[in-house]
XYZ file of C-alpha atoms in Angstrom:
63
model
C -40.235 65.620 109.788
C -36.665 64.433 109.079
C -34.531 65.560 106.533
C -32.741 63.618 103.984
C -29.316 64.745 103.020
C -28.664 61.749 100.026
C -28.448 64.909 97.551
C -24.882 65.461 96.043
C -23.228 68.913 96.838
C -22.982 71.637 94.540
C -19.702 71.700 94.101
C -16.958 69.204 94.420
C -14.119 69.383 96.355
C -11.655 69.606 93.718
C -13.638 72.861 91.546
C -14.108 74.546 94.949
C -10.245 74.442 95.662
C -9.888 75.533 91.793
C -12.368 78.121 92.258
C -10.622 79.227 95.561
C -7.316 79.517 94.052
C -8.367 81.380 91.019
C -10.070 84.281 93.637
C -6.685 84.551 95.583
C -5.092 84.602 92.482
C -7.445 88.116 91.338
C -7.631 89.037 94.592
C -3.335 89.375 94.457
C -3.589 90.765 90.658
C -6.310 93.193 91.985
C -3.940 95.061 95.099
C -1.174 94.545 92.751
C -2.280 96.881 90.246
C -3.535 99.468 92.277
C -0.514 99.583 94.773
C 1.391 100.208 91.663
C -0.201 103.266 90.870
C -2.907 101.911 88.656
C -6.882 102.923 88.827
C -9.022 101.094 91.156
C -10.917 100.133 87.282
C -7.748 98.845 86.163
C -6.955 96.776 89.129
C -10.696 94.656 88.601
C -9.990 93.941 84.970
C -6.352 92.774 85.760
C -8.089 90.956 88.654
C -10.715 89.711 86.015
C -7.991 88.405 83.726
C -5.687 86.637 85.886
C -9.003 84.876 87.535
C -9.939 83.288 84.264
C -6.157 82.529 83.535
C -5.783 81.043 87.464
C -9.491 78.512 87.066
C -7.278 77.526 83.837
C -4.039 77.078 84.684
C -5.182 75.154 88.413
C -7.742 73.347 86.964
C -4.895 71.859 84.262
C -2.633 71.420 87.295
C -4.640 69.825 89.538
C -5.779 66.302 89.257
């Protein structure tokens, strides 16, 4: 039985670089705060916040 792949992706190209960039970007905020002394708790909700503020900023930057 063949398979037809004429369905569009799930993503684009453009919000999976976005996307991308905004986990590197919490990932980075994440070590950050916990190599500067802060609790592993406090590192995620940094990392939280500077993912929603990297998907914002990149996906305003990027055409």
């Amino acid at each position: 039985m063949p398979h037809n792949n004429s369905h569009a992706p799930l993503l684009s190209q453009r919000a999976a670089f976005v996307l991308l960039l905004g986990i590197l970007t919490a990932v980075a905020a994440t070590v950050l705060t916990v190599l500067a002394g802060g609790a592993l708790a406090s590192g995620l909700l940094a990392g939280g916040a500077a993912f929603a503020a990297g998907v914002a900023f990149f996906n305003m930057i990027i055409a």
